[in-house]
Amino acid sequence: MNFQTKPLSAGLYFVATPIGTARDITLRALDILASADVIAAEDTRTARKLMDIHGIPLGDRPLVAYHDHSGDGPRN
């Protein structure tokens, strides 16, 4: 495995994920994905696949969709 699970300071972490090949990701990005309490992604299927490729278990952590159509409710 190429990641380490370590405590993160409270905050919001942005992780750039590769567009092409899954191996084009930094070790720091893998560490953050492995250590975050909640993961929000534009496409949860792609995020889950990326984590599976790198052997990062999701466990009981929430993986939530966050994109332009996410929000509090209907907009007028």
mmCIF file of N, CA and C in Angstrom:
data_model
loop_
_atom_site.group_PDB
_atom_site.id
_atom_site.type_symbol
_atom_site.label_atom_id
_atom_site.label_comp_id
_atom_site.label_asym_id
_atom_site.label_seq_id
_atom_site.Cartn_x
_atom_site.Cartn_y
_atom_site.Cartn_z
ATOM 1 N N MET A 1 0.842 -1.185 0.000
ATOM 2 C CA MET A 1 0.000 0.000 0.000
ATOM 3 C C MET A 1 0.882 1.241 0.000
ATOM 4 N N ASN A 2 0.430 2.256 -0.690
ATOM 5 C CA ASN A 2 1.201 3.485 -0.814
ATOM 6 C C ASN A 2 0.646 4.624 0.026
ATOM 7 N N PHE A 3 -0.179 4.340 0.996
ATOM 8 C CA PHE A 3 -0.763 5.414 1.791
ATOM 9 C C PHE A 3 -0.532 5.156 3.276
ATOM 10 N N GLN A 4 -0.644 6.236 4.037
ATOM 11 C CA GLN A 4 -0.558 6.154 5.496
ATOM 12 C C GLN A 4 -1.801 6.791 6.076
ATOM 13 N N THR A 5 -2.375 6.157 7.081
ATOM 14 C CA THR A 5 -3.497 6.753 7.794
ATOM 15 C C THR A 5 -2.930 7.496 8.989
ATOM 16 N N LYS A 6 -3.216 8.795 9.044
ATOM 17 C CA LYS A 6 -2.724 9.612 10.148
ATOM 18 C C LYS A 6 -3.755 10.663 10.504
ATOM 19 N N PRO A 7 -3.740 11.121 11.746
ATOM 20 C CA PRO A 7 -4.717 12.136 12.159
ATOM 21 C C PRO A 7 -4.538 13.419 11.349
ATOM 22 N N LEU A 8 -5.657 13.991 10.922
ATOM 23 C CA LEU A 8 -5.641 15.262 10.198
ATOM 24 C C LEU A 8 -6.136 16.363 11.123
ATOM 25 N N SER A 9 -5.587 17.542 10.966
ATOM 26 C CA SER A 9 -6.123 18.703 11.673
ATOM 27 C C SER A 9 -7.515 18.975 11.130
ATOM 28 N N ALA A 10 -8.388 19.509 11.966
ATOM 29 C CA ALA A 10 -9.745 19.820 11.526
ATOM 30 C C ALA A 10 -9.691 20.797 10.365
ATOM 31 N N GLY A 11 -10.487 20.567 9.369
ATOM 32 C CA GLY A 11 -10.515 21.466 8.221
ATOM 33 C C GLY A 11 -11.052 20.792 6.986
ATOM 34 N N LEU A 12 -11.041 21.541 5.921
ATOM 35 C CA LEU A 12 -11.501 21.069 4.620
ATOM 36 C C LEU A 12 -10.277 20.847 3.751
ATOM 37 N N TYR A 13 -10.133 19.661 3.211
ATOM 38 C CA TYR A 13 -8.992 19.309 2.374
ATOM 39 C C TYR A 13 -9.483 19.063 0.950
ATOM 40 N N PHE A 14 -8.849 19.705 -0.010
ATOM 41 C CA PHE A 14 -9.151 19.480 -1.415
ATOM 42 C C PHE A 14 -8.081 18.566 -1.981
ATOM 43 N N VAL A 15 -8.512 17.523 -2.682
ATOM 44 C CA VAL A 15 -7.580 16.573 -3.263
ATOM 45 C C VAL A 15 -7.803 16.534 -4.770
ATOM 46 N N ALA A 16 -6.755 16.846 -5.501
ATOM 47 C CA ALA A 16 -6.819 16.753 -6.963
ATOM 48 C C ALA A 16 -6.697 15.281 -7.347
ATOM 49 N N THR A 17 -7.659 14.811 -8.086
ATOM 50 C CA THR A 17 -7.625 13.413 -8.508
ATOM 51 C C THR A 17 -7.276 13.344 -9.983
ATOM 52 N N PRO A 18 -6.619 12.264 -10.407
ATOM 53 C CA PRO A 18 -6.177 12.159 -11.790
ATOM 54 C C PRO A 18 -7.341 12.047 -12.775
ATOM 55 N N ILE A 19 -7.150 12.667 -13.921
ATOM 56 C CA ILE A 19 -8.159 12.595 -14.977
ATOM 57 C C ILE A 19 -7.970 11.322 -15.793
ATOM 58 N N GLY A 20 -6.732 10.988 -16.084
ATOM 59 C CA GLY A 20 -6.443 9.837 -16.929
ATOM 60 C C GLY A 20 -6.188 8.580 -16.143
ATOM 61 N N THR A 21 -4.948 8.341 -15.846
ATOM 62 C CA THR A 21 -4.574 7.105 -15.181
ATOM 63 C C THR A 21 -4.576 7.259 -13.662
ATOM 64 N N ALA A 22 -5.052 6.254 -12.965
ATOM 65 C CA ALA A 22 -5.198 6.310 -11.509
ATOM 66 C C ALA A 22 -3.852 6.435 -10.795
ATOM 67 N N ARG A 23 -2.769 6.068 -11.465
ATOM 68 C CA ARG A 23 -1.447 6.145 -10.844
ATOM 69 C C ARG A 23 -0.889 7.559 -10.829
ATOM 70 N N ASP A 24 -1.558 8.503 -11.498
ATOM 71 C CA ASP A 24 -1.118 9.902 -11.514
ATOM 72 C C ASP A 24 -1.703 10.663 -10.329
ATOM 73 N N ILE A 25 -1.444 10.171 -9.135
ATOM 74 C CA ILE A 25 -1.938 10.794 -7.910
ATOM 75 C C ILE A 25 -0.772 10.879 -6.926
ATOM 76 N N THR A 26 -0.765 11.902 -6.101
ATOM 77 C CA THR A 26 0.345 12.054 -5.165
ATOM 78 C C THR A 26 0.135 11.185 -3.926
ATOM 79 N N LEU A 27 1.232 10.899 -3.253
ATOM 80 C CA LEU A 27 1.148 10.130 -2.013
ATOM 81 C C LEU A 27 0.398 10.913 -0.947
ATOM 82 N N ARG A 28 0.572 12.243 -0.924
ATOM 83 C CA ARG A 28 -0.155 13.071 0.044
ATOM 84 C C ARG A 28 -1.664 12.980 -0.208
ATOM 85 N N ALA A 29 -2.075 12.979 -1.460
ATOM 86 C CA ALA A 29 -3.500 12.846 -1.784
ATOM 87 C C ALA A 29 -4.039 11.512 -1.274
ATOM 88 N N LEU A 30 -3.269 10.445 -1.437
ATOM 89 C CA LEU A 30 -3.697 9.134 -0.937
ATOM 90 C C LEU A 30 -3.795 9.137 0.586
ATOM 91 N N ASP A 31 -2.839 9.788 1.254
ATOM 92 C CA ASP A 31 -2.886 9.877 2.720
ATOM 93 C C ASP A 31 -4.148 10.592 3.189
ATOM 94 N N ILE A 32 -4.508 11.674 2.511
ATOM 95 C CA ILE A 32 -5.702 12.432 2.905
ATOM 96 C C ILE A 32 -6.960 11.612 2.649
ATOM 97 N N LEU A 33 -7.039 10.942 1.505
ATOM 98 C CA LEU A 33 -8.204 10.093 1.234
ATOM 99 C C LEU A 33 -8.318 8.970 2.261
ATOM 100 N N ALA A 34 -7.194 8.455 2.708
ATOM 101 C CA ALA A 34 -7.209 7.362 3.690
ATOM 102 C C ALA A 34 -7.563 7.857 5.086
ATOM 103 N N SER A 35 -7.315 9.139 5.370
ATOM 104 C CA SER A 35 -7.464 9.649 6.733
ATOM 105 C C SER A 35 -8.711 10.489 6.970
ATOM 106 N N ALA A 36 -9.356 10.960 5.929
ATOM 107 C CA ALA A 36 -10.509 11.857 6.074
ATOM 108 C C ALA A 36 -11.690 11.147 6.741
ATOM 109 N N ASP A 37 -12.426 11.908 7.548
ATOM 110 C CA ASP A 37 -13.616 11.362 8.208
ATOM 111 C C ASP A 37 -14.790 11.232 7.251
ATOM 112 N N VAL A 38 -14.888 12.160 6.301
ATOM 113 C CA VAL A 38 -15.950 12.185 5.291
ATOM 114 C C VAL A 38 -15.308 12.523 3.962
ATOM 115 N N ILE A 39 -15.785 11.894 2.901
ATOM 116 C CA ILE A 39 -15.271 12.192 1.570
ATOM 117 C C ILE A 39 -16.430 12.665 0.709
ATOM 118 N N ALA A 40 -16.282 13.861 0.153
ATOM 119 C CA ALA A 40 -17.271 14.408 -0.773
ATOM 120 C C ALA A 40 -16.637 14.422 -2.156
ATOM 121 N N ALA A 41 -17.363 13.933 -3.141
ATOM 122 C CA ALA A 41 -16.820 13.839 -4.494
ATOM 123 C C ALA A 41 -17.893 14.205 -5.515
ATOM 124 N N GLU A 42 -17.441 14.759 -6.623
ATOM 125 C CA GLU A 42 -18.373 15.081 -7.690
ATOM 126 C C GLU A 42 -19.016 13.799 -8.224
ATOM 127 N N ASP A 43 -18.214 12.768 -8.395
ATOM 128 C CA ASP A 43 -18.714 11.477 -8.871
ATOM 129 C C ASP A 43 -18.260 10.408 -7.869
ATOM 130 N N THR A 44 -19.179 9.929 -7.062
ATOM 131 C CA THR A 44 -18.822 8.973 -6.015
ATOM 132 C C THR A 44 -18.352 7.634 -6.598
ATOM 133 N N ARG A 45 -18.859 7.284 -7.758
ATOM 134 C CA ARG A 45 -18.429 6.022 -8.375
ATOM 135 C C ARG A 45 -16.951 6.084 -8.742
ATOM 136 N N THR A 46 -16.524 7.205 -9.300
ATOM 137 C CA THR A 46 -15.120 7.376 -9.680
ATOM 138 C C THR A 46 -14.238 7.434 -8.439
ATOM 139 N N ALA A 47 -14.689 8.136 -7.404
ATOM 140 C CA ALA A 47 -13.912 8.229 -6.164
ATOM 141 C C ALA A 47 -13.756 6.846 -5.534
ATOM 142 N N ARG A 48 -14.833 6.086 -5.491
ATOM 143 C CA ARG A 48 -14.775 4.738 -4.907
ATOM 144 C C ARG A 48 -13.829 3.843 -5.718
ATOM 145 N N LYS A 49 -13.880 3.945 -7.037
ATOM 146 C CA LYS A 49 -13.008 3.144 -7.894
ATOM 147 C C LYS A 49 -11.541 3.517 -7.657
ATOM 148 N N LEU A 50 -11.249 4.823 -7.554
ATOM 149 C CA LEU A 50 -9.888 5.277 -7.303
ATOM 150 C C LEU A 50 -9.380 4.744 -5.967
ATOM 151 N N MET A 51 -10.218 4.794 -4.949
ATOM 152 C CA MET A 51 -9.832 4.287 -3.642
ATOM 153 C C MET A 51 -9.630 2.770 -3.677
ATOM 154 N N ASP A 52 -10.472 2.068 -4.412
ATOM 155 C CA ASP A 52 -10.319 0.620 -4.544
ATOM 156 C C ASP A 52 -8.999 0.264 -5.236
ATOM 157 N N ILE A 53 -8.662 0.996 -6.292
ATOM 158 C CA ILE A 53 -7.425 0.740 -7.037
ATOM 159 C C ILE A 53 -6.215 0.866 -6.123
ATOM 160 N N HIS A 54 -6.253 1.850 -5.226
ATOM 161 C CA HIS A 54 -5.115 2.107 -4.347
ATOM 162 C C HIS A 54 -5.246 1.396 -2.996
ATOM 163 N N GLY A 55 -6.275 0.583 -2.828
ATOM 164 C CA GLY A 55 -6.432 -0.212 -1.616
ATOM 165 C C GLY A 55 -6.821 0.582 -0.389
ATOM 166 N N ILE A 56 -7.477 1.715 -0.595
ATOM 167 C CA ILE A 56 -7.901 2.549 0.526
ATOM 168 C C ILE A 56 -9.315 2.131 0.927
ATOM 169 N N PRO A 57 -9.469 1.573 2.115
ATOM 170 C CA PRO A 57 -10.806 1.148 2.534
ATOM 171 C C PRO A 57 -11.685 2.345 2.900
ATOM 172 N N LEU A 58 -12.910 2.304 2.461
ATOM 173 C CA LEU A 58 -13.868 3.347 2.822
ATOM 174 C C LEU A 58 -14.388 3.089 4.234
ATOM 175 N N GLY A 59 -14.531 1.826 4.580
ATOM 176 C CA GLY A 59 -15.031 1.469 5.907
ATOM 177 C C GLY A 59 -16.417 2.036 6.121
ATOM 178 N N ASP A 60 -16.646 2.629 7.279
ATOM 179 C CA ASP A 60 -17.960 3.190 7.586
ATOM 180 C C ASP A 60 -17.994 4.706 7.367
ATOM 181 N N ARG A 61 -16.978 5.238 6.684
ATOM 182 C CA ARG A 61 -16.946 6.681 6.421
ATOM 183 C C ARG A 61 -17.941 7.025 5.315
ATOM 184 N N PRO A 62 -18.621 8.152 5.448
ATOM 185 C CA PRO A 62 -19.553 8.557 4.395
ATOM 186 C C PRO A 62 -18.815 9.022 3.140
ATOM 187 N N LEU A 63 -19.342 8.614 1.999
ATOM 188 C CA LEU A 63 -18.890 9.099 0.697
ATOM 189 C C LEU A 63 -20.103 9.772 0.067
ATOM 190 N N VAL A 64 -20.085 11.094 0.024
ATOM 191 C CA VAL A 64 -21.263 11.841 -0.414
ATOM 192 C C VAL A 64 -21.001 12.548 -1.736
ATOM 193 N N ALA A 65 -22.050 12.676 -2.524
ATOM 194 C CA ALA A 65 -21.960 13.397 -3.794
ATOM 195 C C ALA A 65 -22.035 14.901 -3.537
ATOM 196 N N TYR A 66 -21.140 15.641 -4.169
ATOM 197 C CA TYR A 66 -21.152 17.094 -4.059
ATOM 198 C C TYR A 66 -20.832 17.669 -5.435
ATOM 199 N N HIS A 67 -21.832 18.302 -6.031
ATOM 200 C CA HIS A 67 -21.667 18.873 -7.370
ATOM 201 C C HIS A 67 -22.674 19.994 -7.556
ATOM 202 N N ASP A 68 -22.769 20.530 -8.755
ATOM 203 C CA ASP A 68 -23.647 21.677 -9.040
ATOM 204 C C ASP A 68 -25.091 21.430 -8.644
ATOM 205 N N HIS A 69 -25.536 20.190 -8.695
ATOM 206 C CA HIS A 69 -26.938 19.885 -8.404
ATOM 207 C C HIS A 69 -27.171 19.515 -6.944
ATOM 208 N N SER A 70 -26.107 19.503 -6.148
ATOM 209 C CA SER A 70 -26.245 19.276 -4.703
ATOM 210 C C SER A 70 -26.738 20.595 -4.093
ATOM 211 N N GLY A 71 -27.379 20.499 -2.971
ATOM 212 C CA GLY A 71 -27.796 21.734 -2.324
ATOM 213 C C GLY A 71 -28.795 21.496 -1.217
ATOM 214 N N ASP A 72 -29.351 22.589 -0.753
ATOM 215 C CA ASP A 72 -30.269 22.530 0.364
ATOM 216 C C ASP A 72 -31.667 22.046 -0.029
ATOM 217 N N GLY A 73 -31.998 22.196 -1.261
ATOM 218 C CA GLY A 73 -33.336 21.827 -1.709
ATOM 219 C C GLY A 73 -33.641 22.503 -3.033
ATOM 220 N N PRO A 74 -34.912 22.565 -3.403
ATOM 221 C CA PRO A 74 -35.268 23.163 -4.696
ATOM 222 C C PRO A 74 -34.934 24.649 -4.749
ATOM 223 N N ARG A 75 -34.526 25.066 -5.934
ATOM 224 C CA ARG A 75 -34.238 26.487 -6.164
ATOM 225 C C ARG A 75 -35.347 27.084 -7.000
ATOM 226 N N ASN A 76 -35.651 28.333 -6.753
ATOM 227 C CA ASN A 76 -36.700 29.006 -7.522
ATOM 228 C C ASN A 76 -36.133 29.714 -8.718
#
